[in-house]
């Protein structure tokens, strides 16, 4: 698969392309890289040597420089042609004009993902939001976030806030 000329999209372009669409949903693929099998030829290219012997991974490696572009290309091809769908590696954004329309779109997405045996993470799904900036699931997540104690927990919380602050009005009030 050639990645020449293939660029990962900018997530902000999804939100600015909504137009008249009013019903929003976001889906997240579980450990997406580890769901992408490598061909036998690619496994040889990824092989590495340890004191225990030589190992060849069966799935795409997260640390590889081309992994994001490969993952983006794969999911873009799988969901190609479904109206109102934008993907950014393991995140799938869906927008439509009505609840009936988004149900049809979600059915198409689930069918295509099932065809390739790709799994979603239900806990990270946000379905049927009417207003992007005040999606109830995201607001509740901020309000109920456990008090961070370790530096890793603080970094996780700040990363979440840093990304979502551009989409949630008054996030500092929560």
Short mmCIF file of C-alpha atoms in Angstrom, two decimals:
data_model
loop_
_atom_site.label_atom_id
_atom_site.label_comp_id
_atom_site.label_asym_id
_atom_site.label_seq_id
_atom_site.Cartn_x
_atom_site.Cartn_y
_atom_site.Cartn_z
CA UNK A 1 0.00 0.00 0.00
CA UNK A 2 1.48 3.32 -1.04
CA UNK A 3 1.23 6.19 1.42
CA UNK A 4 2.66 8.73 -1.04
CA UNK A 5 0.44 11.80 -1.12
CA UNK A 6 -1.78 10.48 1.70
CA UNK A 7 -2.19 12.93 4.56
CA UNK A 8 -3.92 12.43 7.87
CA UNK A 9 -6.85 14.86 8.18
CA UNK A 10 -7.09 17.59 10.77
CA UNK A 11 -9.89 16.83 13.26
CA UNK A 12 -10.95 20.49 13.31
CA UNK A 13 -12.02 20.20 9.65
CA UNK A 14 -14.67 17.70 10.71
CA UNK A 15 -16.29 20.11 13.13
CA UNK A 16 -16.17 23.00 10.67
CA UNK A 17 -17.75 20.86 7.92
CA UNK A 18 -20.92 20.10 9.86
CA UNK A 19 -23.10 22.60 8.01
CA UNK A 20 -26.78 21.94 8.74
CA UNK A 21 -26.15 18.59 10.37
CA UNK A 22 -27.38 18.61 13.94
CA UNK A 23 -27.07 15.10 15.37
CA UNK A 24 -23.54 14.04 16.30
CA UNK A 25 -21.88 10.84 17.43
CA UNK A 26 -18.26 9.91 18.13
CA UNK A 27 -16.89 6.38 18.17
CA UNK A 28 -13.49 5.06 19.21
CA UNK A 29 -11.75 1.91 17.98
CA UNK A 30 -10.16 -0.25 20.70
CA UNK A 31 -6.36 -0.45 20.36
CA UNK A 32 -6.71 0.11 16.63
CA UNK A 33 -3.08 -0.55 15.68
CA UNK A 34 -3.27 -3.97 17.30
CA UNK A 35 -6.34 -4.79 15.21
CA UNK A 36 -4.42 -4.30 11.95
CA UNK A 37 -2.68 -7.50 10.88
CA UNK A 38 0.62 -7.34 9.01
CA UNK A 39 1.20 -9.33 5.85
CA UNK A 40 3.94 -12.01 6.11
CA UNK A 41 6.27 -9.77 4.06
CA UNK A 42 5.69 -6.85 6.44
CA UNK A 43 6.22 -9.09 9.47
CA UNK A 44 9.73 -9.79 8.17
CA UNK A 45 10.37 -6.04 7.88
CA UNK A 46 9.27 -5.47 11.49
CA UNK A 47 11.31 -8.39 12.88
CA UNK A 48 13.61 -7.65 15.82
CA UNK A 49 16.27 -9.59 17.68
CA UNK A 50 16.46 -10.12 21.45
CA UNK A 51 18.48 -12.41 23.68
CA UNK A 52 15.53 -14.81 23.49
CA UNK A 53 15.61 -14.96 19.68
CA UNK A 54 14.05 -13.21 16.71
CA UNK A 55 10.45 -12.00 16.87
CA UNK A 56 8.12 -10.81 14.14
CA UNK A 57 4.99 -8.91 15.19
CA UNK A 58 1.71 -10.04 13.66
CA UNK A 59 0.10 -6.59 13.96
CA UNK A 60 1.05 -2.98 13.23
CA UNK A 61 3.49 -1.58 15.80
CA UNK A 62 2.49 1.67 17.52
CA UNK A 63 5.99 3.11 17.58
CA UNK A 64 6.57 2.81 13.85
CA UNK A 65 6.87 6.13 12.03
CA UNK A 66 4.41 5.15 9.31
CA UNK A 67 1.85 3.50 11.65
CA UNK A 68 -0.49 6.53 11.91
CA UNK A 69 -0.61 6.97 8.13
CA UNK A 70 -1.18 3.23 7.60
CA UNK A 71 -3.98 3.17 10.18
CA UNK A 72 -5.57 6.31 8.73
CA UNK A 73 -5.43 4.92 5.20
CA UNK A 74 -6.99 1.60 6.26
CA UNK A 75 -9.92 3.09 8.21
CA UNK A 76 -10.50 5.74 5.53
CA UNK A 77 -10.81 3.00 2.89
CA UNK A 78 -13.11 0.90 5.09
CA UNK A 79 -15.52 3.78 5.78
CA UNK A 80 -15.15 5.47 2.39
CA UNK A 81 -18.39 6.71 0.85
CA UNK A 82 -20.48 6.84 4.02
CA UNK A 83 -21.98 10.35 4.17
CA UNK A 84 -21.34 12.45 7.26
CA UNK A 85 -18.42 10.33 8.47
CA UNK A 86 -14.96 11.66 9.25
CA UNK A 87 -12.14 9.56 10.67
CA UNK A 88 -8.91 10.40 12.43
CA UNK A 89 -6.95 7.19 12.99
CA UNK A 90 -9.04 5.50 15.72
CA UNK A 91 -11.71 8.18 16.16
CA UNK A 92 -14.83 8.15 14.01
CA UNK A 93 -17.01 11.26 13.90
CA UNK A 94 -20.54 10.98 12.55
CA UNK A 95 -22.94 13.83 11.83
CA UNK A 96 -26.40 13.91 10.28
CA UNK A 97 -29.54 16.02 9.99
CA UNK A 98 -31.81 13.71 11.98
CA UNK A 99 -31.84 10.82 14.43
CA UNK A 100 -33.20 8.47 11.73
CA UNK A 101 -30.38 9.44 9.38
CA UNK A 102 -27.68 8.94 12.01
CA UNK A 103 -29.13 5.51 12.89
CA UNK A 104 -28.79 4.48 9.23
CA UNK A 105 -25.24 5.84 9.12
CA UNK A 106 -24.26 4.07 12.36
CA UNK A 107 -25.71 0.82 10.98
CA UNK A 108 -23.51 1.18 7.87
CA UNK A 109 -20.45 1.89 10.03
CA UNK A 110 -21.10 -1.09 12.33
CA UNK A 111 -21.63 -3.36 9.31
CA UNK A 112 -18.36 -2.30 7.69
CA UNK A 113 -16.37 -2.53 10.91
CA UNK A 114 -17.86 -5.98 11.55
CA UNK A 115 -16.85 -7.12 8.07
CA UNK A 116 -13.22 -6.43 9.02
CA UNK A 117 -13.65 -7.64 12.62
CA UNK A 118 -12.77 -4.22 14.05
CA UNK A 119 -13.90 -3.53 17.62
CA UNK A 120 -15.19 -0.31 19.17
CA UNK A 121 -14.79 0.84 22.76
CA UNK A 122 -18.38 1.40 24.02
CA UNK A 123 -17.27 3.41 27.07
CA UNK A 124 -15.76 6.09 24.81
CA UNK A 125 -18.75 6.33 22.46
CA UNK A 126 -20.76 9.53 22.45
CA UNK A 127 -24.09 9.10 20.69
CA UNK A 128 -26.89 11.41 19.55
CA UNK A 129 -25.55 14.75 20.75
CA UNK A 130 -27.61 17.71 19.61
CA UNK A 131 -25.06 20.38 20.41
CA UNK A 132 -21.39 19.78 19.92
CA UNK A 133 -20.31 22.27 22.53
CA UNK A 134 -22.43 20.88 25.33
CA UNK A 135 -22.41 17.16 24.71
CA UNK A 136 -23.77 15.80 28.02
CA UNK A 137 -21.39 12.83 28.14
CA UNK A 138 -18.32 15.07 27.88
CA UNK A 139 -19.63 17.57 30.45
CA UNK A 140 -20.37 14.74 32.90
CA UNK A 141 -16.93 13.29 32.28
CA UNK A 142 -15.32 16.60 33.29
CA UNK A 143 -17.59 17.00 36.32
CA UNK A 144 -17.02 13.43 37.56
CA UNK A 145 -13.32 13.11 36.76
CA UNK A 146 -11.58 11.62 39.80
CA UNK A 147 -9.15 14.00 41.49
CA UNK A 148 -5.77 13.36 39.83
CA UNK A 149 -3.02 12.35 42.25
CA UNK A 150 -0.12 11.05 40.18
CA UNK A 151 1.68 12.99 37.47
CA UNK A 152 0.30 10.55 34.86
CA UNK A 153 -3.28 11.22 36.05
CA UNK A 154 -2.70 14.98 35.94
CA UNK A 155 -1.26 14.72 32.44
CA UNK A 156 -4.26 12.63 31.32
CA UNK A 157 -6.76 15.13 32.74
CA UNK A 158 -4.95 18.15 31.31
CA UNK A 159 -4.69 16.45 27.91
CA UNK A 160 -8.44 15.79 27.93
CA UNK A 161 -9.20 19.40 28.91
CA UNK A 162 -6.72 20.83 26.44
CA UNK A 163 -8.37 19.03 23.53
CA UNK A 164 -12.03 19.48 24.51
CA UNK A 165 -11.81 23.11 25.68
CA UNK A 166 -12.10 24.28 22.07
CA UNK A 167 -15.44 22.46 21.75
CA UNK A 168 -17.03 22.97 25.18
CA UNK A 169 -18.14 26.44 26.15
CA UNK A 170 -17.37 27.30 29.78
CA UNK A 171 -15.34 24.16 30.43
CA UNK A 172 -13.51 25.89 33.29
CA UNK A 173 -16.84 26.22 35.17
CA UNK A 174 -17.13 22.45 35.56
#
